Structure formats: structure tokens, C-alpha cells
């Protein structure tokens, strides 16, 4: 996030004395990426952010074992059949992953404990429901269609307002808007499908009191519960270019071509080894003889994980795909519309249909995705053969 933001109270100069009303010093903390060489923010705490009183190892509640996609085949997983045992963090059910990214589904109506992912940024897509994201930077109210992007190391928790369904994209590095959307100094360019005005970030400090507050910390070595002497939500002010933010998929401005445009026009974020794309309602391609759905394609260098979040999937009629489905089309397999779909959409256009209502979140990975236990538990095993029917 290269856009400077200031929230709450900060001293006029960085690294100078900043005093509480009682005369004591606030504790300054730098959250900085890539050593001291990339985006950062300075946070001012009422208490020492270093004061921990206990550390304990934590066993994951849900299975995290990944298996290779063997025998290689396209897959269809029905997340509609999944039910989390936990909250939106501990109850994440692993669908797929590799060394770069983990993709999990969670559904819950209960608050999560405080959580810090120290392995990478997270992008949590809210498929359904409303949820309050609370963090050391403040609050973001999130709802259906929001991507909430959380920088590595941000202490936060999720407080659902009723039942919430999410797809959690956990990176092994930083998730950012694609470089090609930005000027050399980081401003969104005019051709980008969204811009600064579409991003929502905390606007005021979130202050909480408490002693001996547990924080679940995820590292490469596993999960640890660190108990902080004081509540980590004690930041009276912060400024900088590193903070969580939300972006709603409805604010994505799709690019439409005369003939079919490939997924890079839908790209929303990039992370190490993967991209995130948003397929949004839009006009159909407008060449008089256009075939306005994808041509068969073989992504020789990527696995394509598609989460269908809304709209009409008539183009996938016969595949079993519906809202809540996830398809995985791996490298090594050529995929495309179901038999009859091209003819059906051409006929629909002849009858005056000019738009598509599809809405999907796609994660394309550049290394093969292995399959998680949750995916295998809700797999539609007949999907691979639906093109040959
Ligand atoms: Fe595809």
C-alpha cells in the first residue's frame, strides 16, 4: 500500500518523544516490509508491544495435509457442503495450496481470537455476510464482495455479525495491486480497473483494555499462542503506507473487448507465485460474430482455482458448477466451455442478451496446487468427465 495515511494522534516528527497524558512515553513501533527497504508504518502504543508473559505451541484444529493432484484431473469442490468447526481463522478448511499460497474456506458466526500471520499477507474474500475486522490499525467493516487485504504481522481478529462465509488466500509474501496498474511512484494509473478511492482503510484508532491477552501467531514452524501482558489494541495513532484495507469486487471496473478478453484484464492483486482476478458482471463482447465465452485453453504454466461467488453460470451448464463451487483446472489439462455452451450463448445473443452476470474470484498459481482435506471431502467426482458427455 504506497498511499500515505494517518490515523489518530502521532507526533510531529518521527522518532521523537511522544507522551501520554500522564507524562509517560508512548511506545513507538515500526511495522516495515523487506527489512527497512519497503512500505512501513509507525504505530504508537500505550503499552510495550514487546511485553509477552507466555508462549505455547498450538496444534491446528483442522487438517492441513496437502496431497498432489494425482491422477491429474480437473476438479470441482462444493464448498456449500462444508461447515467449519471453528472461527474464521482457526476454522479455515484447506482446499488447496503450494509453497506460495494456501486457499481455505471458512464459515462461522463466532469471533476469532487475536491472530497474527507472520508468514505472509492474507487476502480474505467475504462471500456472504457482514464482519467487523478489528486490528491494531483500527476497524474495517466488511461485507459481501469485500476483499480484505491484511499485511503480514498485523494483529487482528474477525467479529462476524451473523454467519459469514469467506475464502482465505494466505500468501507467502506480499499481496499488492499489479505493478502495471501503478505509476513508477505508486499511484493508480487511469487504465487501472480500480483506484485509491475504492480502497477502504481504518479511519480511527481502536483502543481496548485487557491483561494477559492471547494472540495466535502463525509462522513457518507452526502455530504459537503468545500471551501479551497488555491488550495489543492500544495504538493511539499511526501513520505510513502499510495497513490493512478493503476493496469491494463491485468497485472493480471490468474491461470489455470486441472479442473475448483473457483473464489478465480481470487481475485485481498479485502475490509471489500467484495472481487474484475478479470476474464481474459486464457487457458481453460486442463483435457481431463474437463468441463471448472463453475459448478452450491450456494454461501451460499455471493452475487455475476459480471460486464462483454469484451470478448465473449457464455457460457452465452440465458441469454441476453453481454459486459456492470451486473449480480447479490444472496445468496439463485443457479446459473450456461445456459442450453446447458456445452455441447457447450465441443463440442468447441473437435473442438480445447483452450482459453476463457471472461473478467469480480466481487465483491462478504458477506452481501446481496440491489438494487439501476440505477439498477432497466435498469433491464432485464426476466433474472431470463432464466435457465428454
Ligand atoms: Fe480458464
mmCIF file of C-alpha atoms and ligand atoms in Angstrom:
data_model
loop_
_atom_site.group_PDB
_atom_site.id
_atom_site.type_symbol
_atom_site.label_atom_id
_atom_site.label_comp_id
_atom_site.label_asym_id
_atom_site.label_seq_id
_atom_site.Cartn_x
_atom_site.Cartn_y
_atom_site.Cartn_z
ATOM 1 C CA UNK A 1 0.000 0.000 0.000
ATOM 2 C CA UNK A 2 2.029 3.021 -1.153
ATOM 3 C CA UNK A 3 -0.605 5.582 -0.096
ATOM 4 C CA UNK A 4 0.226 7.592 2.972
ATOM 5 C CA UNK A 5 -2.366 7.587 5.697
ATOM 6 C CA UNK A 6 -2.504 8.984 9.196
ATOM 7 C CA UNK A 7 -4.982 7.848 11.838
ATOM 8 C CA UNK A 8 -5.340 9.154 15.399
ATOM 9 C CA UNK A 9 -2.599 11.069 17.128
ATOM 10 C CA UNK A 10 1.056 10.985 16.029
ATOM 11 C CA UNK A 11 3.981 13.259 16.985
ATOM 12 C CA UNK A 12 5.057 15.960 14.519
ATOM 13 C CA UNK A 13 8.413 14.242 13.853
ATOM 14 C CA UNK A 14 9.097 10.502 13.752
ATOM 15 C CA UNK A 15 11.300 9.021 16.475
ATOM 16 C CA UNK A 16 10.863 11.890 18.947
ATOM 17 C CA UNK A 17 9.409 11.809 22.447
ATOM 18 C CA UNK A 18 5.640 11.360 22.365
ATOM 19 C CA UNK A 19 3.992 11.493 25.772
ATOM 20 C CA UNK A 20 0.783 10.151 27.239
ATOM 21 C CA UNK A 21 -1.460 12.486 29.254
ATOM 22 C CA UNK A 22 0.143 11.064 32.446
ATOM 23 C CA UNK A 23 3.615 12.120 31.234
ATOM 24 C CA UNK A 24 4.863 8.645 30.360
ATOM 25 C CA UNK A 25 6.117 7.827 26.862
ATOM 26 C CA UNK A 26 4.092 6.093 24.195
ATOM 27 C CA UNK A 27 5.942 3.121 22.714
ATOM 28 C CA UNK A 28 6.777 3.624 19.049
ATOM 29 C CA UNK A 29 6.736 0.542 16.805
ATOM 30 C CA UNK A 30 7.805 0.306 13.165
ATOM 31 C CA UNK A 31 5.951 -2.244 11.022
ATOM 32 C CA UNK A 32 8.141 -2.456 7.944
ATOM 33 C CA UNK A 33 8.363 -4.740 4.934
ATOM 34 C CA UNK A 34 11.554 -6.091 3.358
ATOM 35 C CA UNK A 35 13.848 -5.086 6.156
ATOM 36 C CA UNK A 36 13.761 -1.309 6.258
ATOM 37 C CA UNK A 37 13.570 -1.061 2.458
ATOM 38 C CA UNK A 38 9.870 -1.052 1.566
ATOM 39 C CA UNK A 39 6.482 0.140 2.807
ATOM 40 C CA UNK A 40 6.133 0.763 6.525
ATOM 41 C CA UNK A 41 4.032 2.388 9.209
ATOM 42 C CA UNK A 42 4.836 3.780 12.647
ATOM 43 C CA UNK A 43 2.434 2.861 15.432
ATOM 44 C CA UNK A 44 2.219 4.479 18.883
ATOM 45 C CA UNK A 45 1.236 2.119 21.696
ATOM 46 C CA UNK A 46 0.072 2.872 25.215
ATOM 47 C CA UNK A 47 1.984 -0.208 26.369
ATOM 48 C CA UNK A 48 5.129 -2.027 25.282
ATOM 49 C CA UNK A 49 4.360 -4.111 22.177
ATOM 50 C CA UNK A 50 7.184 -6.435 23.275
ATOM 51 C CA UNK A 51 5.783 -7.484 26.661
ATOM 52 C CA UNK A 52 4.805 -11.155 26.488
ATOM 53 C CA UNK A 53 4.299 -13.363 29.526
ATOM 54 C CA UNK A 54 3.802 -16.809 27.997
ATOM 55 C CA UNK A 55 4.352 -18.823 24.788
ATOM 56 C CA UNK A 56 2.796 -22.167 23.964
ATOM 57 C CA UNK A 57 2.713 -24.355 20.848
ATOM 58 C CA UNK A 58 -0.727 -24.908 19.349
ATOM 59 C CA UNK A 59 -1.883 -27.884 17.306
ATOM 60 C CA UNK A 60 -4.052 -26.966 14.300
ATOM 61 C CA UNK A 61 -7.701 -27.918 14.826
ATOM 62 C CA UNK A 62 -8.322 -28.763 11.195
ATOM 63 C CA UNK A 63 -6.312 -30.897 8.772
ATOM 64 C CA UNK A 64 -3.545 -29.139 6.851
ATOM 65 C CA UNK A 65 -2.080 -32.058 4.927
ATOM 66 C CA UNK A 66 -1.792 -31.443 1.190
ATOM 67 C CA UNK A 67 -1.807 -34.165 -1.464
ATOM 68 C CA UNK A 68 -0.693 -33.884 -5.089
ATOM 69 C CA UNK A 69 -3.420 -33.647 -7.742
ATOM 70 C CA UNK A 70 -2.993 -37.278 -8.823
ATOM 71 C CA UNK A 71 -4.214 -38.743 -11.028
ATOM 72 C CA UNK A 72 -4.106 -35.332 -12.692
ATOM 73 C CA UNK A 73 -7.627 -34.120 -13.329
ATOM 74 C CA UNK A 74 -9.832 -31.045 -13.312
ATOM 75 C CA UNK A 75 -11.672 -30.838 -10.023
ATOM 76 C CA UNK A 76 -14.913 -29.432 -8.695
ATOM 77 C CA UNK A 77 -15.357 -28.824 -4.989
ATOM 78 C CA UNK A 78 -18.674 -27.887 -3.421
ATOM 79 C CA UNK A 79 -17.911 -25.501 -0.562
ATOM 80 C CA UNK A 80 -21.675 -25.353 0.048
ATOM 81 C CA UNK A 81 -21.223 -28.711 1.764
ATOM 82 C CA UNK A 82 -18.515 -27.515 4.163
ATOM 83 C CA UNK A 83 -19.207 -26.470 7.722
ATOM 84 C CA UNK A 84 -16.430 -25.006 9.887
ATOM 85 C CA UNK A 85 -15.928 -26.272 13.368
ATOM 86 C CA UNK A 86 -14.219 -23.069 14.449
ATOM 87 C CA UNK A 87 -13.989 -19.380 13.710
ATOM 88 C CA UNK A 88 -12.817 -17.536 10.603
ATOM 89 C CA UNK A 89 -9.169 -18.206 11.475
ATOM 90 C CA UNK A 90 -8.981 -21.480 13.421
ATOM 91 C CA UNK A 91 -11.810 -22.972 11.379
ATOM 92 C CA UNK A 92 -10.210 -22.441 7.981
ATOM 93 C CA UNK A 93 -10.649 -25.587 5.909
ATOM 94 C CA UNK A 94 -7.786 -26.093 3.493
ATOM 95 C CA UNK A 95 -8.900 -26.504 -0.114
ATOM 96 C CA UNK A 96 -5.616 -26.233 -1.972
ATOM 97 C CA UNK A 97 -2.116 -24.898 -1.585
ATOM 98 C CA UNK A 98 1.541 -24.951 -2.539
ATOM 99 C CA UNK A 99 4.719 -23.291 -1.269
ATOM 100 C CA UNK A 100 3.421 -19.872 -2.364
ATOM 101 C CA UNK A 101 -0.197 -19.755 -1.253
ATOM 102 C CA UNK A 102 -2.853 -21.560 0.768
ATOM 103 C CA UNK A 103 -6.537 -21.341 -0.165
ATOM 104 C CA UNK A 104 -9.076 -22.121 2.546
ATOM 105 C CA UNK A 105 -12.786 -21.774 3.079
ATOM 106 C CA UNK A 106 -14.389 -20.863 6.393
ATOM 107 C CA UNK A 107 -17.895 -20.237 7.610
ATOM 108 C CA UNK A 108 -18.617 -19.070 11.126
ATOM 109 C CA UNK A 109 -20.709 -16.785 13.296
ATOM 110 C CA UNK A 110 -18.314 -16.534 16.217
ATOM 111 C CA UNK A 111 -15.454 -14.089 16.861
ATOM 112 C CA UNK A 112 -11.942 -15.318 16.232
ATOM 113 C CA UNK A 113 -9.184 -14.927 18.766
ATOM 114 C CA UNK A 114 -6.471 -12.366 18.103
ATOM 115 C CA UNK A 115 -4.295 -13.598 15.250
ATOM 116 C CA UNK A 116 -1.011 -12.639 13.602
ATOM 117 C CA UNK A 117 0.118 -14.319 10.389
ATOM 118 C CA UNK A 118 3.883 -13.872 10.248
ATOM 119 C CA UNK A 119 4.368 -15.894 7.068
ATOM 120 C CA UNK A 120 2.735 -13.532 4.610
ATOM 121 C CA UNK A 121 -0.122 -11.245 3.681
ATOM 122 C CA UNK A 122 -3.655 -12.513 3.662
ATOM 123 C CA UNK A 123 -6.471 -11.583 1.323
ATOM 124 C CA UNK A 124 -9.794 -12.661 2.770
ATOM 125 C CA UNK A 125 -12.748 -12.566 0.386
ATOM 126 C CA UNK A 126 -16.147 -12.243 2.061
ATOM 127 C CA UNK A 127 -18.537 -14.340 0.008
ATOM 128 C CA UNK A 128 -21.514 -13.826 2.288
ATOM 129 C CA UNK A 129 -22.451 -11.952 5.477
ATOM 130 C CA UNK A 130 -21.083 -8.993 7.392
ATOM 131 C CA UNK A 131 -17.990 -8.997 9.577
ATOM 132 C CA UNK A 132 -16.035 -6.479 11.590
ATOM 133 C CA UNK A 133 -12.286 -6.662 11.076
ATOM 134 C CA UNK A 134 -10.518 -5.362 14.191
ATOM 135 C CA UNK A 135 -6.786 -4.676 14.239
ATOM 136 C CA UNK A 136 -4.009 -2.639 15.788
ATOM 137 C CA UNK A 137 -4.621 -0.156 12.942
ATOM 138 C CA UNK A 138 -8.339 0.145 13.697
ATOM 139 C CA UNK A 139 -11.542 -1.303 12.298
ATOM 140 C CA UNK A 140 -12.793 -2.148 8.819
ATOM 141 C CA UNK A 141 -16.470 -3.025 8.438
ATOM 142 C CA UNK A 142 -16.588 -5.642 5.704
ATOM 143 C CA UNK A 143 -19.429 -7.258 3.824
ATOM 144 C CA UNK A 144 -20.331 -9.338 0.831
ATOM 145 C CA UNK A 145 -17.867 -8.956 -2.017
ATOM 146 C CA UNK A 146 -15.094 -7.372 0.038
ATOM 147 C CA UNK A 147 -11.502 -8.407 -0.304
ATOM 148 C CA UNK A 148 -9.776 -7.562 2.979
ATOM 149 C CA UNK A 149 -6.006 -7.389 2.482
ATOM 150 C CA UNK A 150 -4.028 -7.823 5.688
ATOM 151 C CA UNK A 151 -0.293 -7.088 5.799
ATOM 152 C CA UNK A 152 1.998 -9.720 7.277
ATOM 153 C CA UNK A 153 2.257 -9.447 11.040
ATOM 154 C CA UNK A 154 -0.914 -7.399 11.605
ATOM 155 C CA UNK A 155 -2.549 -8.428 14.884
ATOM 156 C CA UNK A 156 -6.254 -8.696 14.199
ATOM 157 C CA UNK A 157 -9.451 -10.601 14.768
ATOM 158 C CA UNK A 158 -12.738 -11.204 12.953
ATOM 159 C CA UNK A 159 -16.064 -10.457 14.598
ATOM 160 C CA UNK A 160 -18.953 -11.756 12.450
ATOM 161 C CA UNK A 161 -22.395 -10.191 12.528
ATOM 162 C CA UNK A 162 -24.286 -13.445 11.949
ATOM 163 C CA UNK A 163 -22.947 -16.191 9.726
ATOM 164 C CA UNK A 164 -20.100 -15.260 7.401
ATOM 165 C CA UNK A 165 -18.529 -17.282 4.569
ATOM 166 C CA UNK A 166 -15.029 -16.435 3.411
ATOM 167 C CA UNK A 167 -12.274 -17.602 1.105
ATOM 168 C CA UNK A 168 -8.901 -17.016 2.757
ATOM 169 C CA UNK A 169 -5.929 -16.514 0.441
ATOM 170 C CA UNK A 170 -2.786 -16.837 2.552
ATOM 171 C CA UNK A 171 0.356 -15.766 0.714
ATOM 172 C CA UNK A 172 3.967 -16.498 1.481
ATOM 173 C CA UNK A 173 4.862 -12.850 0.816
ATOM 174 C CA UNK A 174 3.108 -9.614 -0.014
ATOM 175 C CA UNK A 175 -0.171 -9.132 -1.861
ATOM 176 C CA UNK A 176 -0.308 -5.939 -3.878
ATOM 177 C CA UNK A 177 -2.144 -4.307 -6.778
ATOM 178 C CA UNK A 178 -0.486 -5.365 -10.058
ATOM 179 C CA UNK A 179 2.557 -3.262 -10.857
ATOM 180 C CA UNK A 180 1.250 -2.470 -14.340
ATOM 181 C CA UNK A 181 -1.691 -0.576 -12.780
ATOM 182 C CA UNK A 182 0.654 1.799 -10.950
ATOM 183 C CA UNK A 183 2.844 4.754 -11.849
ATOM 184 C CA UNK A 184 6.531 4.416 -11.012
ATOM 185 C CA UNK A 185 5.743 6.179 -7.718
ATOM 186 C CA UNK A 186 2.769 4.005 -6.861
ATOM 187 C CA UNK A 187 -0.332 5.953 -7.909
ATOM 188 C CA UNK A 188 -3.042 4.016 -9.741
ATOM 189 C CA UNK A 189 -2.957 4.831 -13.456
ATOM 190 C CA UNK A 190 -6.044 5.832 -15.444
ATOM 191 C CA UNK A 191 -6.252 2.463 -17.210
ATOM 192 C CA UNK A 192 -6.350 0.539 -13.919
ATOM 193 C CA UNK A 193 -9.712 -1.116 -13.173
ATOM 194 C CA UNK A 194 -9.804 0.469 -9.704
ATOM 195 C CA UNK A 195 -8.042 3.235 -7.830
ATOM 196 C CA UNK A 196 -7.285 4.719 -4.432
ATOM 197 C CA UNK A 197 -10.860 5.938 -3.920
ATOM 198 C CA UNK A 198 -12.087 2.349 -3.997
ATOM 199 C CA UNK A 199 -9.913 1.252 -1.079
ATOM 200 C CA UNK A 200 -11.219 1.459 2.484
ATOM 201 C CA UNK A 201 -8.881 1.511 5.466
ATOM 202 C CA UNK A 202 -9.252 2.120 9.217
ATOM 203 C CA UNK A 203 -10.131 5.732 9.987
ATOM 204 C CA UNK A 204 -9.747 5.911 13.754
ATOM 205 C CA UNK A 205 -7.822 4.095 16.470
ATOM 206 C CA UNK A 206 -9.260 1.006 18.134
ATOM 207 C CA UNK A 207 -8.465 1.014 21.823
ATOM 208 C CA UNK A 208 -9.145 -1.927 24.130
ATOM 209 C CA UNK A 209 -8.043 -2.675 27.667
ATOM 210 C CA UNK A 210 -7.085 -6.089 28.949
ATOM 211 C CA UNK A 211 -4.362 -8.095 30.601
ATOM 212 C CA UNK A 212 -2.798 -11.385 29.565
ATOM 213 C CA UNK A 213 -4.287 -11.361 26.080
ATOM 214 C CA UNK A 214 -3.534 -14.405 23.883
ATOM 215 C CA UNK A 215 -2.517 -13.919 20.253
ATOM 216 C CA UNK A 216 -2.318 -16.865 17.869
ATOM 217 C CA UNK A 217 0.836 -16.479 15.758
ATOM 218 C CA UNK A 218 1.371 -18.405 12.537
ATOM 219 C CA UNK A 219 4.959 -18.993 11.459
ATOM 220 C CA UNK A 220 6.670 -21.458 9.147
ATOM 221 C CA UNK A 221 7.291 -23.629 12.192
ATOM 222 C CA UNK A 222 3.597 -23.882 13.060
ATOM 223 C CA UNK A 223 1.202 -22.154 15.439
ATOM 224 C CA UNK A 224 2.161 -20.487 18.717
ATOM 225 C CA UNK A 225 -0.038 -18.756 21.238
ATOM 226 C CA UNK A 226 1.799 -15.749 22.677
ATOM 227 C CA UNK A 227 0.213 -14.159 25.720
ATOM 228 C CA UNK A 228 0.704 -10.396 25.798
ATOM 229 C CA UNK A 229 0.811 -8.609 29.140
ATOM 230 C CA UNK A 230 -1.407 -5.823 27.768
ATOM 231 C CA UNK A 231 -4.063 -5.729 25.084
ATOM 232 C CA UNK A 232 -2.398 -5.254 21.653
ATOM 233 C CA UNK A 233 -5.245 -2.948 20.576
ATOM 234 C CA UNK A 234 -3.619 0.001 22.356
ATOM 235 C CA UNK A 235 -2.484 2.115 19.379
ATOM 236 C CA UNK A 236 -3.470 5.776 19.792
ATOM 237 C CA UNK A 237 -2.225 6.727 16.350
ATOM 238 C CA UNK A 238 -0.250 5.534 13.361
ATOM 239 C CA UNK A 239 0.913 6.790 10.012
ATOM 240 C CA UNK A 240 2.582 5.365 6.941
ATOM 241 C CA UNK A 241 1.899 3.338 3.841
ATOM 242 C CA UNK A 242 1.391 -0.108 5.343
ATOM 243 C CA UNK A 243 -2.034 -1.007 6.712
ATOM 244 C CA UNK A 244 -4.971 -3.319 6.090
ATOM 245 C CA UNK A 245 -7.574 -2.251 3.588
ATOM 246 C CA UNK A 246 -10.746 -3.487 1.910
ATOM 247 C CA UNK A 247 -11.745 -3.413 -1.729
ATOM 248 C CA UNK A 248 -15.188 -4.469 -2.906
ATOM 249 C CA UNK A 249 -15.498 -6.581 -6.038
ATOM 250 C CA UNK A 250 -18.400 -4.344 -7.152
ATOM 251 C CA UNK A 251 -15.913 -1.477 -7.422
ATOM 252 C CA UNK A 252 -13.841 -3.396 -9.969
ATOM 253 C CA UNK A 253 -14.338 -1.837 -13.424
ATOM 254 C CA UNK A 254 -14.234 -4.673 -15.955
ATOM 255 C CA UNK A 255 -12.506 -4.156 -19.270
ATOM 256 C CA UNK A 256 -14.566 -5.330 -22.240
ATOM 257 C CA UNK A 257 -13.201 -6.058 -25.704
ATOM 258 C CA UNK A 258 -14.855 -6.540 -29.065
ATOM 259 C CA UNK A 259 -13.883 -10.203 -28.854
ATOM 260 C CA UNK A 260 -13.150 -12.320 -25.804
ATOM 261 C CA UNK A 261 -10.657 -10.849 -23.332
ATOM 262 C CA UNK A 262 -8.396 -13.191 -21.360
ATOM 263 C CA UNK A 263 -8.233 -13.241 -17.534
ATOM 264 C CA UNK A 264 -5.350 -10.726 -17.134
ATOM 265 C CA UNK A 265 -7.916 -7.952 -17.768
ATOM 266 C CA UNK A 266 -9.647 -9.132 -14.597
ATOM 267 C CA UNK A 267 -6.499 -9.102 -12.467
ATOM 268 C CA UNK A 268 -7.015 -7.482 -9.096
ATOM 269 C CA UNK A 269 -3.964 -8.387 -7.000
ATOM 270 C CA UNK A 270 -0.644 -10.133 -7.341
ATOM 271 C CA UNK A 271 1.361 -12.105 -4.826
ATOM 272 C CA UNK A 272 4.518 -14.186 -5.031
ATOM 273 C CA UNK A 273 3.683 -17.092 -7.334
ATOM 274 C CA UNK A 274 0.032 -16.205 -7.949
ATOM 275 C CA UNK A 275 -2.496 -13.620 -9.124
ATOM 276 C CA UNK A 276 -6.050 -12.865 -7.990
ATOM 277 C CA UNK A 277 -8.659 -11.959 -10.631
ATOM 278 C CA UNK A 278 -12.242 -10.699 -10.276
ATOM 279 C CA UNK A 279 -14.812 -11.778 -12.861
ATOM 280 C CA UNK A 280 -17.639 -9.257 -12.582
ATOM 281 C CA UNK A 281 -20.968 -8.607 -14.298
ATOM 282 C CA UNK A 282 -20.256 -6.813 -17.568
ATOM 283 C CA UNK A 283 -21.405 -6.343 -21.150
ATOM 284 C CA UNK A 284 -20.693 -9.273 -23.432
ATOM 285 C CA UNK A 285 -18.109 -8.938 -26.209
ATOM 286 C CA UNK A 286 -19.656 -6.878 -28.988
ATOM 287 C CA UNK A 287 -18.250 -8.105 -32.314
ATOM 288 C CA UNK A 288 -21.319 -9.178 -34.326
ATOM 289 C CA UNK A 289 -19.869 -12.663 -34.609
ATOM 290 C CA UNK A 290 -18.213 -12.768 -31.184
ATOM 291 C CA UNK A 291 -18.021 -15.966 -29.170
ATOM 292 C CA UNK A 292 -18.359 -14.243 -25.813
ATOM 293 C CA UNK A 293 -17.233 -17.059 -23.529
ATOM 294 C CA UNK A 294 -13.747 -18.486 -23.111
ATOM 295 C CA UNK A 295 -12.089 -20.440 -25.862
ATOM 296 C CA UNK A 296 -10.598 -23.755 -24.848
ATOM 297 C CA UNK A 297 -7.284 -23.001 -23.256
ATOM 298 C CA UNK A 298 -4.285 -24.756 -21.851
ATOM 299 C CA UNK A 299 -2.510 -22.731 -19.204
ATOM 300 C CA UNK A 300 0.861 -24.337 -19.595
ATOM 301 C CA UNK A 301 2.391 -22.569 -16.601
ATOM 302 C CA UNK A 302 -0.448 -22.236 -14.122
ATOM 303 C CA UNK A 303 -3.162 -23.926 -12.134
ATOM 304 C CA UNK A 304 -6.478 -22.088 -12.169
ATOM 305 C CA UNK A 305 -8.550 -22.056 -8.979
ATOM 306 C CA UNK A 306 -11.950 -20.453 -9.552
ATOM 307 C CA UNK A 307 -14.428 -19.666 -6.763
ATOM 308 C CA UNK A 308 -17.913 -18.947 -8.141
ATOM 309 C CA UNK A 309 -19.411 -16.326 -5.851
ATOM 310 C CA UNK A 310 -22.530 -15.063 -7.602
ATOM 311 C CA UNK A 311 -24.483 -14.725 -10.821
ATOM 312 C CA UNK A 312 -25.673 -17.117 -13.451
ATOM 313 C CA UNK A 313 -23.465 -19.981 -14.613
ATOM 314 C CA UNK A 314 -25.379 -21.016 -17.686
ATOM 315 C CA UNK A 315 -22.076 -21.118 -19.581
ATOM 316 C CA UNK A 316 -21.144 -23.989 -17.298
ATOM 317 C CA UNK A 317 -24.493 -25.767 -17.692
ATOM 318 C CA UNK A 318 -23.981 -29.508 -17.411
ATOM 319 C CA UNK A 319 -20.854 -29.147 -15.291
ATOM 320 C CA UNK A 320 -22.530 -29.053 -11.878
ATOM 321 C CA UNK A 321 -20.879 -25.680 -11.171
ATOM 322 C CA UNK A 322 -23.025 -23.286 -9.140
ATOM 323 C CA UNK A 323 -22.600 -20.437 -6.655
ATOM 324 C CA UNK A 324 -20.257 -21.665 -3.918
ATOM 325 C CA UNK A 325 -18.435 -24.076 -6.229
ATOM 326 C CA UNK A 326 -14.681 -24.115 -6.718
ATOM 327 C CA UNK A 327 -13.164 -25.465 -9.905
ATOM 328 C CA UNK A 328 -9.506 -26.334 -10.243
ATOM 329 C CA UNK A 329 -8.183 -26.556 -13.773
ATOM 330 C CA UNK A 330 -4.555 -27.631 -13.525
ATOM 331 C CA UNK A 331 -1.676 -27.307 -15.962
ATOM 332 C CA UNK A 332 -1.600 -30.478 -18.022
ATOM 333 C CA UNK A 333 -5.323 -30.297 -18.766
ATOM 334 C CA UNK A 334 -7.026 -28.212 -21.483
ATOM 335 C CA UNK A 335 -10.262 -26.679 -20.254
ATOM 336 C CA UNK A 336 -13.082 -24.710 -21.821
ATOM 337 C CA UNK A 337 -16.842 -24.293 -22.004
ATOM 338 C CA UNK A 338 -19.080 -27.317 -21.551
ATOM 339 C CA UNK A 339 -20.435 -28.928 -24.746
ATOM 340 C CA UNK A 340 -23.230 -26.796 -26.193
ATOM 341 C CA UNK A 341 -22.346 -23.674 -24.178
ATOM 342 C CA UNK A 342 -20.893 -21.770 -27.142
ATOM 343 C CA UNK A 343 -23.976 -22.443 -29.277
ATOM 344 C CA UNK A 344 -26.235 -21.492 -26.342
ATOM 345 C CA UNK A 345 -24.597 -18.125 -25.739
ATOM 346 C CA UNK A 346 -24.578 -17.289 -29.468
ATOM 347 C CA UNK A 347 -28.308 -18.014 -29.527
ATOM 348 C CA UNK A 348 -28.861 -15.946 -26.392
ATOM 349 C CA UNK A 349 -27.071 -13.006 -28.016
ATOM 350 C CA UNK A 350 -29.225 -13.407 -31.109
ATOM 351 C CA UNK A 351 -32.213 -13.140 -28.770
ATOM 352 C CA UNK A 352 -30.972 -9.854 -27.306
ATOM 353 C CA UNK A 353 -28.854 -10.889 -24.301
ATOM 354 C CA UNK A 354 -26.016 -8.371 -23.981
ATOM 355 C CA UNK A 355 -24.617 -8.895 -20.495
ATOM 356 C CA UNK A 356 -23.216 -11.597 -18.240
ATOM 357 C CA UNK A 357 -23.939 -11.701 -14.519
ATOM 358 C CA UNK A 358 -21.114 -14.073 -13.598
ATOM 359 C CA UNK A 359 -19.107 -13.204 -10.533
ATOM 360 C CA UNK A 360 -16.062 -15.220 -9.580
ATOM 361 C CA UNK A 361 -12.780 -14.896 -7.750
ATOM 362 C CA UNK A 362 -9.905 -16.636 -9.460
ATOM 363 C CA UNK A 363 -6.496 -17.476 -8.072
ATOM 364 C CA UNK A 364 -4.010 -18.514 -10.749
ATOM 365 C CA UNK A 365 -0.877 -20.083 -9.328
ATOM 366 C CA UNK A 366 2.398 -20.502 -11.174
ATOM 367 C CA UNK A 367 3.284 -23.706 -9.360
ATOM 368 C CA UNK A 368 0.954 -26.704 -9.145
ATOM 369 C CA UNK A 369 -1.686 -26.656 -6.432
ATOM 370 C CA UNK A 370 -1.889 -29.607 -4.091
ATOM 371 C CA UNK A 371 -5.258 -30.612 -2.691
ATOM 372 C CA UNK A 372 -6.332 -30.057 0.907
ATOM 373 C CA UNK A 373 -8.502 -32.310 3.043
ATOM 374 C CA UNK A 374 -11.516 -29.981 2.884
ATOM 375 C CA UNK A 375 -11.494 -30.029 -0.922
ATOM 376 C CA UNK A 376 -11.332 -33.802 -1.046
ATOM 377 C CA UNK A 377 -14.234 -34.035 1.412
ATOM 378 C CA UNK A 378 -16.587 -32.043 -0.832
ATOM 379 C CA UNK A 379 -15.416 -33.126 -4.274
ATOM 380 C CA UNK A 380 -17.843 -33.737 -7.123
ATOM 381 C CA UNK A 381 -16.029 -36.746 -8.503
ATOM 382 C CA UNK A 382 -17.860 -36.765 -11.838
ATOM 383 C CA UNK A 383 -16.697 -33.282 -12.891
ATOM 384 C CA UNK A 384 -13.654 -34.405 -14.886
ATOM 385 C CA UNK A 385 -15.809 -36.300 -17.364
ATOM 386 C CA UNK A 386 -18.466 -33.616 -17.987
ATOM 387 C CA UNK A 387 -16.912 -32.405 -21.261
ATOM 388 C CA UNK A 388 -17.167 -35.900 -22.740
ATOM 389 C CA UNK A 389 -20.851 -36.421 -22.019
HETATM 390 FE FE1 LIG B 1 -9.513 -20.865 -17.613
#
